[in-house]
Every structure is written in structure tokens, then in C-alpha cells.
Amino acid sequence: MKRPGKKPATDRNFVVALSRGLDVLRAFRPNDGLLGNQEIAARTNLPKPTVSRLTYTLTKLGYLTPVPRFEKYQLAPSALLLGYAALANLGVRQLSEPFREQLMRETGGAVAIGGRDRLSMIYIGQSRHGVVNVELDVGSRIPIATTAMGRAYLWALPEEERTALMREMREHYGNRWPRIRDGIERAGETVAKHGFTISAGEWQDDVHAVGAALRLNDGTGPYAVNCGAPAFRFTEERLLTDIGPRLVAMVRKIEAALGGLAPQTNQTSVHSNNPSHKDLNKKPKPGGKVARVAEGIR
């Protein structure tokens, strides 16, 4: 789900044509239905003639189905097969489901698990029966920068990877970055203190959520999970004292079930004053000056 570490211009192994073809497939989002070449070009920032050649090729390969009446395309079964195969092979999705369902019943919130997709998190599993105002589903994307799930993922990365990702986000968000960076830094401090992140109306005004990272020992991930609900149901006080600790406890159970145990000190209660928990708080490092220096902002 991650982008290549090197830029195409400097990586001889990077196949630009393949990358562009995949970008065309990525342009289709849940509930989109049909897209034309012009819409695909707008979403991918590719020239329309290039998009026309790519959609022709993907049609020939069986990944797109043309709809001549509207001069548009839809994803073909071959493309859907890739997505379903990926989901079927994500053991973390299946195994986490009963834990997510239980937390959903206990809190009344929507509980999801996701992984990174460039500057977004993409939902790979969702439990949200009857939760109003939270209509995301498997395949939905949410921004890393402003969501509880995204920020939990960000602060679970090794420092070098986190720095690189923050630089990408700084370029992407432009003059909005200082405010967004402040929220990310606050999230780092919350992770260090409590083990989870909070996004209270920072992504959507009427949605409050907590997020926590899910670390496995098989080299995949990290993933992240969240639990969210309308703001009137999940007050900031409840997020901090109830929902967040419950989410962290759920994550530890999933990690143990998958054999991806967290460090021993991480088993300490999020409210513990045990010195070993204070040691845990040193990683990941919180934001502030440290984060700004890391991303080259003096």
C-alpha cells in the first residue's frame, strides 16, 4: 500500500507506464460507477491522450469495461478480483473482526481497521451497525493528516519513514500545513501519554474518534484501527477516559492473537504511573520542536 521509496526519476527499476496504469485503476472509488477519460485525467493529473491509451489498454486486458452509451468505463471483474484477493489474504482483517464487533457493541461506535494508501488510510475492515453519520466502508479512504487512524499510523512509523511522510504531506497541503502539523504534533504527545490518538472534529466537524496503531511481527504494516461516532455521543472526555483505553486494549488482544506482540512495557495500563510506562512514552517521540527539526523546518 505504500508508494515506492525512491522517486521514479532516480529509480531505474521503476516502470512509469505500469505506475500510470495503476493510477487509472486507483481513480475509481467506491460508489463511483462510471468514469470518463476526462474525469480520470483530472483525478490522476495525467494528460488526456495518455489516459485514453491507458484505458484502451486496460480494456483490452480485461481490467476496465467500456460503456459506449456514455463514453465511460467501469471496473471489470478482473480488477475486482485483485481487490478481493488482497482482502482475502489479509489475515489481520478476518481475525480482527470479532474484536471489532465486540468493541462496536460495547461503545456504540464504528470500529475500523486500515492501512496506508499514499497520503491516506484505506479501510480494509469496518464494523458500524446502526452508527449514524459514519458511512465509510471497506475501500474508503481517509486522510492520514487529520484523522485519528491516520495519526496513529504516522506515529507508529520509524522516525525516518515518518519524517519522509511528513515532508510529502507538507508539500501536498501547502499553506494549510502549519495548522495540520500542529494537530499531528499534539497527536504524538497524546500517543506518548495515553497510547492512542484523538481527532475531535478535525477531519469532519460532527465526528469524533480515537485511533491506535496495530503492529505485527511478520514485517507487514503497521496498520491502525479507530473507533468513532457522532460528536454528541463521543465527547472529548469520553474519548480520553473510556473509548481510547478500550481501543488500546482491543489492539493488544489482536496483536497477541496474530503473534504480533507489542513490547512488554506496552502491556501496562494506559493510566498507569509505572516507570516502565514512562519509558514507553519515549517512543514514538512527540511533536513540537523535535518533529519540526526532523522534517527540516527550523
mmCIF file of C-alpha atoms in Angstrom:
data_model
loop_
_atom_site.group_PDB
_atom_site.id
_atom_site.type_symbol
_atom_site.label_atom_id
_atom_site.label_comp_id
_atom_site.label_asym_id
_atom_site.label_seq_id
_atom_site.Cartn_x
_atom_site.Cartn_y
_atom_site.Cartn_z
ATOM 1 C CA MET A 1 0.000 0.000 0.000
ATOM 2 C CA LYS A 2 2.961 2.280 0.262
ATOM 3 C CA ARG A 3 4.461 4.282 -2.564
ATOM 4 C CA PRO A 4 7.964 3.348 -3.721
ATOM 5 C CA GLY A 5 10.656 4.841 -1.550
ATOM 6 C CA LYS A 6 12.586 6.339 -4.455
ATOM 7 C CA LYS A 7 11.308 8.832 -6.965
ATOM 8 C CA PRO A 8 10.715 7.357 -10.447
ATOM 9 C CA ALA A 9 13.308 9.696 -11.960
ATOM 10 C CA THR A 10 16.061 8.172 -9.827
ATOM 11 C CA ASP A 11 14.917 4.559 -9.681
ATOM 12 C CA ARG A 12 15.826 2.524 -12.759
ATOM 13 C CA ASN A 13 13.626 -0.339 -11.628
ATOM 14 C CA PHE A 14 10.530 1.856 -11.545
ATOM 15 C CA VAL A 15 8.202 1.242 -14.539
ATOM 16 C CA VAL A 16 6.441 4.538 -15.192
ATOM 17 C CA ALA A 17 3.913 3.081 -17.652
ATOM 18 C CA LEU A 18 2.806 0.489 -15.107
ATOM 19 C CA SER A 19 2.547 3.159 -12.428
ATOM 20 C CA ARG A 20 0.303 5.269 -14.643
ATOM 21 C CA GLY A 21 -1.895 2.310 -15.498
ATOM 22 C CA LEU A 22 -2.396 1.541 -11.824
ATOM 23 C CA ASP A 23 -3.158 5.211 -11.184
ATOM 24 C CA VAL A 24 -6.008 4.927 -13.683
ATOM 25 C CA LEU A 25 -7.443 1.955 -11.784
ATOM 26 C CA ARG A 26 -6.986 3.813 -8.496
ATOM 27 C CA ALA A 27 -9.061 6.688 -9.863
ATOM 28 C CA PHE A 28 -12.197 4.589 -9.392
ATOM 29 C CA ARG A 29 -13.608 4.978 -5.893
ATOM 30 C CA PRO A 30 -16.392 3.191 -4.043
ATOM 31 C CA ASN A 31 -19.831 4.193 -5.365
ATOM 32 C CA ASP A 32 -18.294 5.965 -8.375
ATOM 33 C CA GLY A 33 -19.888 3.799 -11.014
ATOM 34 C CA LEU A 34 -18.704 5.156 -14.371
ATOM 35 C CA LEU A 35 -15.782 7.440 -15.171
ATOM 36 C CA GLY A 36 -14.779 9.012 -18.476
ATOM 37 C CA ASN A 37 -11.296 9.806 -19.714
ATOM 38 C CA GLN A 38 -11.650 13.453 -18.754
ATOM 39 C CA GLU A 39 -12.636 12.600 -15.177
ATOM 40 C CA ILE A 40 -9.801 10.083 -14.904
ATOM 41 C CA ALA A 41 -7.334 12.641 -16.241
ATOM 42 C CA ALA A 42 -8.466 15.148 -13.611
ATOM 43 C CA ARG A 43 -8.059 12.640 -10.794
ATOM 44 C CA THR A 44 -4.681 11.316 -11.898
ATOM 45 C CA ASN A 45 -3.129 14.546 -13.243
ATOM 46 C CA LEU A 46 -2.241 12.654 -16.390
ATOM 47 C CA PRO A 47 -2.651 14.117 -19.918
ATOM 48 C CA LYS A 48 -5.918 13.089 -21.517
ATOM 49 C CA PRO A 49 -4.198 11.437 -24.550
ATOM 50 C CA THR A 50 -2.170 9.317 -22.122
ATOM 51 C CA VAL A 51 -5.324 8.376 -20.232
ATOM 52 C CA SER A 52 -7.017 7.391 -23.493
ATOM 53 C CA ARG A 53 -4.196 4.983 -24.338
ATOM 54 C CA LEU A 54 -4.185 3.565 -20.831
ATOM 55 C CA THR A 55 -7.945 2.998 -20.687
ATOM 56 C CA TYR A 56 -7.775 1.322 -24.115
ATOM 57 C CA THR A 57 -5.002 -0.990 -22.889
ATOM 58 C CA LEU A 58 -6.748 -1.770 -19.598
ATOM 59 C CA THR A 59 -9.915 -2.567 -21.530
ATOM 60 C CA LYS A 60 -8.026 -4.993 -23.745
ATOM 61 C CA LEU A 61 -6.530 -6.631 -20.639
ATOM 62 C CA GLY A 62 -9.948 -7.010 -19.033
ATOM 63 C CA TYR A 63 -9.485 -4.567 -16.156
ATOM 64 C CA LEU A 64 -11.954 -1.974 -17.471
ATOM 65 C CA THR A 65 -15.302 -2.389 -19.184
ATOM 66 C CA PRO A 66 -16.298 0.313 -21.674
ATOM 67 C CA VAL A 67 -19.848 1.676 -21.598
ATOM 68 C CA PRO A 68 -20.186 3.135 -25.124
ATOM 69 C CA ARG A 69 -23.554 4.777 -24.476
ATOM 70 C CA PHE A 70 -21.955 7.167 -22.002
ATOM 71 C CA GLU A 71 -18.394 7.073 -23.382
ATOM 72 C CA LYS A 72 -17.184 5.982 -19.964
ATOM 73 C CA TYR A 73 -15.668 2.985 -18.194
ATOM 74 C CA GLN A 74 -16.291 0.881 -15.136
ATOM 75 C CA LEU A 75 -14.038 -1.530 -13.303
ATOM 76 C CA ALA A 76 -14.209 -5.013 -14.804
ATOM 77 C CA PRO A 77 -14.260 -8.313 -12.865
ATOM 78 C CA SER A 78 -10.512 -8.758 -13.333
ATOM 79 C CA ALA A 79 -9.890 -5.560 -11.400
ATOM 80 C CA LEU A 80 -12.353 -6.552 -8.705
ATOM 81 C CA LEU A 81 -10.617 -9.900 -8.391
ATOM 82 C CA LEU A 82 -7.393 -8.143 -7.386
ATOM 83 C CA GLY A 83 -9.159 -6.295 -4.580
ATOM 84 C CA TYR A 84 -10.990 -9.323 -3.251
ATOM 85 C CA ALA A 85 -7.836 -11.420 -3.425
ATOM 86 C CA ALA A 86 -5.969 -8.793 -1.431
ATOM 87 C CA LEU A 87 -8.685 -8.682 1.223
ATOM 88 C CA ALA A 88 -8.835 -12.476 1.425
ATOM 89 C CA ASN A 89 -5.111 -12.629 2.087
ATOM 90 C CA LEU A 90 -5.177 -10.002 4.848
ATOM 91 C CA GLY A 91 -5.386 -12.233 7.887
ATOM 92 C CA VAL A 92 -5.496 -9.198 10.133
ATOM 93 C CA ARG A 93 -8.845 -8.246 8.625
ATOM 94 C CA GLN A 94 -10.543 -11.572 9.336
ATOM 95 C CA LEU A 95 -9.008 -12.151 12.737
ATOM 96 C CA SER A 96 -9.746 -8.647 13.986
ATOM 97 C CA GLU A 97 -13.431 -8.851 13.095
ATOM 98 C CA PRO A 98 -14.785 -10.399 16.320
ATOM 99 C CA PHE A 99 -12.735 -7.924 18.381
ATOM 100 C CA ARG A 100 -14.049 -5.016 16.306
ATOM 101 C CA GLU A 101 -17.620 -6.271 16.617
ATOM 102 C CA GLN A 102 -17.309 -6.555 20.389
ATOM 103 C CA LEU A 103 -15.924 -3.021 20.752
ATOM 104 C CA MET A 104 -18.668 -1.709 18.499
ATOM 105 C CA ARG A 105 -21.318 -3.283 20.759
ATOM 106 C CA GLU A 106 -19.633 -2.025 23.929
ATOM 107 C CA THR A 107 -19.180 1.579 22.808
ATOM 108 C CA GLY A 108 -21.842 2.162 20.175
ATOM 109 C CA GLY A 109 -19.186 3.474 17.799
ATOM 110 C CA ALA A 110 -17.980 2.417 14.363
ATOM 111 C CA VAL A 111 -14.744 0.428 14.513
ATOM 112 C CA ALA A 112 -12.450 0.084 11.508
ATOM 113 C CA ILE A 113 -9.010 -1.191 10.586
ATOM 114 C CA GLY A 114 -6.937 0.286 7.789
ATOM 115 C CA GLY A 115 -3.567 0.500 6.097
ATOM 116 C CA ARG A 116 -1.725 3.217 4.258
ATOM 117 C CA ASP A 117 -2.513 4.237 0.701
ATOM 118 C CA ARG A 118 -0.141 7.104 -0.158
ATOM 119 C CA LEU A 119 -1.343 10.092 1.900
ATOM 120 C CA SER A 120 -4.482 8.279 3.000
ATOM 121 C CA MET A 121 -5.571 5.336 5.060
ATOM 122 C CA ILE A 122 -7.765 2.824 3.275
ATOM 123 C CA TYR A 123 -10.347 0.813 5.198
ATOM 124 C CA ILE A 124 -9.820 -2.947 4.963
ATOM 125 C CA GLY A 125 -12.381 -3.856 7.615
ATOM 126 C CA GLN A 126 -15.330 -1.994 9.144
ATOM 127 C CA SER A 127 -17.887 -2.676 11.878
ATOM 128 C CA ARG A 128 -20.534 0.048 12.116
ATOM 129 C CA HIS A 129 -24.007 -1.442 12.516
ATOM 130 C CA GLY A 130 -26.515 1.342 13.164
ATOM 131 C CA VAL A 131 -23.912 4.107 13.680
ATOM 132 C CA VAL A 132 -25.330 7.289 12.141
ATOM 133 C CA ASN A 133 -23.145 9.904 10.424
ATOM 134 C CA VAL A 134 -20.377 7.335 9.911
ATOM 135 C CA GLU A 135 -20.911 5.887 6.451
ATOM 136 C CA LEU A 136 -17.426 4.750 5.481
ATOM 137 C CA ASP A 137 -16.950 1.184 4.336
ATOM 138 C CA VAL A 138 -14.257 -1.186 3.074
ATOM 139 C CA GLY A 139 -12.276 0.610 0.373
ATOM 140 C CA SER A 140 -12.991 4.087 1.723
ATOM 141 C CA ARG A 141 -10.041 6.450 2.065
ATOM 142 C CA ILE A 142 -9.471 8.955 4.838
ATOM 143 C CA PRO A 143 -6.552 11.406 5.188
ATOM 144 C CA ILE A 144 -3.595 10.458 7.348
ATOM 145 C CA ALA A 145 -3.001 14.032 8.470
ATOM 146 C CA THR A 146 -6.286 14.855 10.194
ATOM 147 C CA THR A 147 -7.798 11.546 11.313
ATOM 148 C CA ALA A 148 -7.264 9.517 14.446
ATOM 149 C CA MET A 149 -6.475 6.387 12.422
ATOM 150 C CA GLY A 150 -4.015 8.206 10.175
ATOM 151 C CA ARG A 151 -2.173 9.907 13.004
ATOM 152 C CA ALA A 152 -1.912 6.635 14.939
ATOM 153 C CA TYR A 153 -0.327 5.068 11.858
ATOM 154 C CA LEU A 154 2.021 8.017 11.401
ATOM 155 C CA TRP A 155 3.371 7.849 14.961
ATOM 156 C CA ALA A 156 3.883 4.096 14.680
ATOM 157 C CA LEU A 157 6.374 4.529 11.829
ATOM 158 C CA PRO A 158 10.143 4.514 12.333
ATOM 159 C CA GLU A 159 11.400 8.079 12.611
ATOM 160 C CA GLU A 160 12.980 8.122 9.135
ATOM 161 C CA GLU A 161 9.763 6.953 7.454
ATOM 162 C CA ARG A 162 7.662 9.366 9.489
ATOM 163 C CA THR A 163 9.912 12.264 8.500
ATOM 164 C CA ALA A 164 9.636 11.364 4.809
ATOM 165 C CA LEU A 165 5.863 11.095 5.017
ATOM 166 C CA MET A 166 5.552 14.432 6.800
ATOM 167 C CA ARG A 167 7.586 16.065 4.042
ATOM 168 C CA GLU A 168 5.177 14.631 1.462
ATOM 169 C CA MET A 169 2.250 15.996 3.425
ATOM 170 C CA ARG A 170 3.872 19.401 3.825
ATOM 171 C CA GLU A 171 4.217 19.647 0.040
ATOM 172 C CA HIS A 172 0.670 18.400 -0.501
ATOM 173 C CA TYR A 173 -1.096 20.713 1.962
ATOM 174 C CA GLY A 174 0.843 23.886 1.220
ATOM 175 C CA ASN A 175 -0.259 26.856 3.332
ATOM 176 C CA ARG A 176 -2.608 24.616 5.342
ATOM 177 C CA TRP A 177 0.352 22.612 6.610
ATOM 178 C CA PRO A 178 1.288 24.622 9.756
ATOM 179 C CA ARG A 179 -2.137 24.064 11.301
ATOM 180 C CA ILE A 180 -2.238 20.417 10.231
ATOM 181 C CA ARG A 181 1.299 19.881 11.555
ATOM 182 C CA ASP A 182 0.248 21.257 14.941
ATOM 183 C CA GLY A 183 -2.512 18.655 15.116
ATOM 184 C CA ILE A 184 -0.071 15.900 14.207
ATOM 185 C CA GLU A 185 2.323 17.056 16.912
ATOM 186 C CA ARG A 186 -0.460 17.057 19.504
ATOM 187 C CA ALA A 187 -1.314 13.543 18.391
ATOM 188 C CA GLY A 188 2.286 12.478 19.016
ATOM 189 C CA GLU A 189 2.089 13.821 22.549
ATOM 190 C CA THR A 190 -1.221 12.010 23.133
ATOM 191 C CA VAL A 191 0.224 8.736 21.834
ATOM 192 C CA ALA A 192 3.207 9.091 24.147
ATOM 193 C CA LYS A 193 0.974 9.750 27.143
ATOM 194 C CA HIS A 194 -2.032 7.513 26.512
ATOM 195 C CA GLY A 195 -1.186 5.103 23.679
ATOM 196 C CA PHE A 196 -3.840 6.411 21.280
ATOM 197 C CA THR A 197 -4.697 9.477 19.204
ATOM 198 C CA ILE A 198 -7.764 11.700 19.214
ATOM 199 C CA SER A 199 -9.405 13.555 16.342
ATOM 200 C CA ALA A 200 -12.302 15.641 17.621
ATOM 201 C CA GLY A 201 -13.881 17.393 14.649
ATOM 202 C CA GLU A 202 -10.537 17.914 12.890
ATOM 203 C CA TRP A 203 -11.488 15.834 9.857
ATOM 204 C CA GLN A 204 -15.269 16.144 9.932
ATOM 205 C CA ASP A 205 -16.893 18.645 12.273
ATOM 206 C CA ASP A 206 -19.500 16.239 13.576
ATOM 207 C CA VAL A 207 -17.336 13.130 14.029
ATOM 208 C CA HIS A 208 -15.089 12.341 16.999
ATOM 209 C CA ALA A 209 -12.743 9.342 17.016
ATOM 210 C CA VAL A 210 -9.752 7.690 18.640
ATOM 211 C CA GLY A 211 -7.046 5.704 16.854
ATOM 212 C CA ALA A 212 -4.336 3.225 17.787
ATOM 213 C CA ALA A 213 -1.568 1.521 15.842
ATOM 214 C CA LEU A 214 -1.545 -2.227 15.264
ATOM 215 C CA ARG A 215 1.955 -3.714 14.977
ATOM 216 C CA LEU A 216 2.636 -7.235 13.703
ATOM 217 C CA ASN A 217 5.850 -9.227 13.743
ATOM 218 C CA ASP A 218 5.576 -10.556 10.174
ATOM 219 C CA GLY A 219 7.012 -7.457 8.516
ATOM 220 C CA THR A 220 3.660 -6.099 7.298
ATOM 221 C CA GLY A 221 2.013 -2.914 8.406
ATOM 222 C CA PRO A 222 1.816 -1.136 10.647
ATOM 223 C CA TYR A 223 -1.933 -0.985 10.465
ATOM 224 C CA ALA A 224 -4.187 1.260 12.516
ATOM 225 C CA VAL A 225 -7.662 0.984 13.989
ATOM 226 C CA ASN A 226 -10.169 3.610 15.001
ATOM 227 C CA CYS A 227 -13.424 3.924 16.882
ATOM 228 C CA GLY A 228 -15.636 6.871 16.025
ATOM 229 C CA ALA A 229 -19.148 8.214 16.387
ATOM 230 C CA PRO A 230 -21.074 11.485 16.112
ATOM 231 C CA ALA A 231 -19.603 14.164 18.357
ATOM 232 C CA PHE A 232 -22.610 14.290 20.665
ATOM 233 C CA ARG A 233 -22.115 10.592 21.511
ATOM 234 C CA PHE A 234 -18.330 10.589 21.815
ATOM 235 C CA THR A 235 -17.407 13.679 23.798
ATOM 236 C CA GLU A 236 -13.716 14.508 24.117
ATOM 237 C CA GLU A 237 -13.822 13.492 27.776
ATOM 238 C CA ARG A 238 -15.279 10.100 26.880
ATOM 239 C CA LEU A 239 -12.721 9.620 24.108
ATOM 240 C CA LEU A 240 -9.914 10.185 26.587
ATOM 241 C CA THR A 241 -11.189 8.235 29.583
ATOM 242 C CA ASP A 242 -13.277 5.448 28.064
ATOM 243 C CA ILE A 243 -13.141 4.876 24.302
ATOM 244 C CA GLY A 244 -9.382 5.306 23.894
ATOM 245 C CA PRO A 245 -8.371 2.855 26.649
ATOM 246 C CA ARG A 246 -10.886 0.308 25.325
ATOM 247 C CA LEU A 247 -9.415 0.647 21.822
ATOM 248 C CA VAL A 248 -5.854 0.124 23.066
ATOM 249 C CA ALA A 249 -6.953 -2.984 24.999
ATOM 250 C CA MET A 250 -8.584 -4.357 21.835
ATOM 251 C CA VAL A 251 -5.448 -3.745 19.793
ATOM 252 C CA ARG A 252 -3.308 -5.635 22.298
ATOM 253 C CA LYS A 253 -5.661 -8.617 22.054
ATOM 254 C CA ILE A 254 -5.457 -8.596 18.252
ATOM 255 C CA GLU A 255 -1.656 -8.353 18.333
ATOM 256 C CA ALA A 256 -1.460 -11.279 20.723
ATOM 257 C CA ALA A 257 -3.836 -13.357 18.593
ATOM 258 C CA LEU A 258 -1.798 -12.647 15.462
ATOM 259 C CA GLY A 259 1.524 -13.272 17.162
ATOM 260 C CA GLY A 260 2.479 -9.624 16.789
ATOM 261 C CA LEU A 261 3.000 -8.911 20.452
ATOM 262 C CA ALA A 262 3.826 -5.377 21.472
ATOM 263 C CA PRO A 263 6.833 -4.684 23.716
ATOM 264 C CA GLN A 264 6.309 -5.915 27.275
ATOM 265 C CA THR A 265 6.034 -2.382 28.658
ATOM 266 C CA ASN A 266 3.187 -1.736 26.283
ATOM 267 C CA GLN A 267 1.014 -4.132 28.237
ATOM 268 C CA THR A 268 0.833 -1.585 31.057
ATOM 269 C CA SER A 269 -2.477 0.195 31.507
ATOM 270 C CA VAL A 270 -2.710 3.496 29.686
ATOM 271 C CA HIS A 271 -3.437 5.155 33.023
ATOM 272 C CA SER A 272 -0.516 3.530 34.874
ATOM 273 C CA ASN A 273 2.156 5.572 36.628
ATOM 274 C CA ASN A 274 4.586 2.674 36.424
ATOM 275 C CA PRO A 275 8.089 3.906 35.439
ATOM 276 C CA SER A 276 8.237 1.290 32.691
ATOM 277 C CA HIS A 277 5.267 3.004 31.063
ATOM 278 C CA LYS A 278 7.147 6.294 31.147
ATOM 279 C CA ASP A 279 9.980 4.612 29.286
ATOM 280 C CA LEU A 280 7.479 3.509 26.660
ATOM 281 C CA ASN A 281 6.406 7.104 26.228
ATOM 282 C CA LYS A 282 9.812 7.977 24.825
ATOM 283 C CA LYS A 283 8.922 6.222 21.573
ATOM 284 C CA PRO A 284 7.494 7.467 19.373
ATOM 285 C CA LYS A 285 8.864 10.916 20.118
ATOM 286 C CA PRO A 286 6.215 13.590 20.475
ATOM 287 C CA GLY A 287 5.938 16.535 18.153
ATOM 288 C CA GLY A 288 6.926 20.124 18.783
ATOM 289 C CA LYS A 289 10.484 21.148 18.027
ATOM 290 C CA VAL A 290 11.624 17.549 17.532
ATOM 291 C CA ALA A 291 9.158 16.924 14.715
ATOM 292 C CA ARG A 292 9.888 20.256 13.053
ATOM 293 C CA VAL A 293 13.619 19.687 13.062
ATOM 294 C CA ALA A 294 13.117 16.163 11.751
ATOM 295 C CA GLU A 295 11.186 17.397 8.758
ATOM 296 C CA GLY A 296 13.636 20.184 8.054
ATOM 297 C CA ILE A 297 11.552 23.013 9.488
ATOM 298 C CA ARG A 298 13.684 25.221 11.754
#
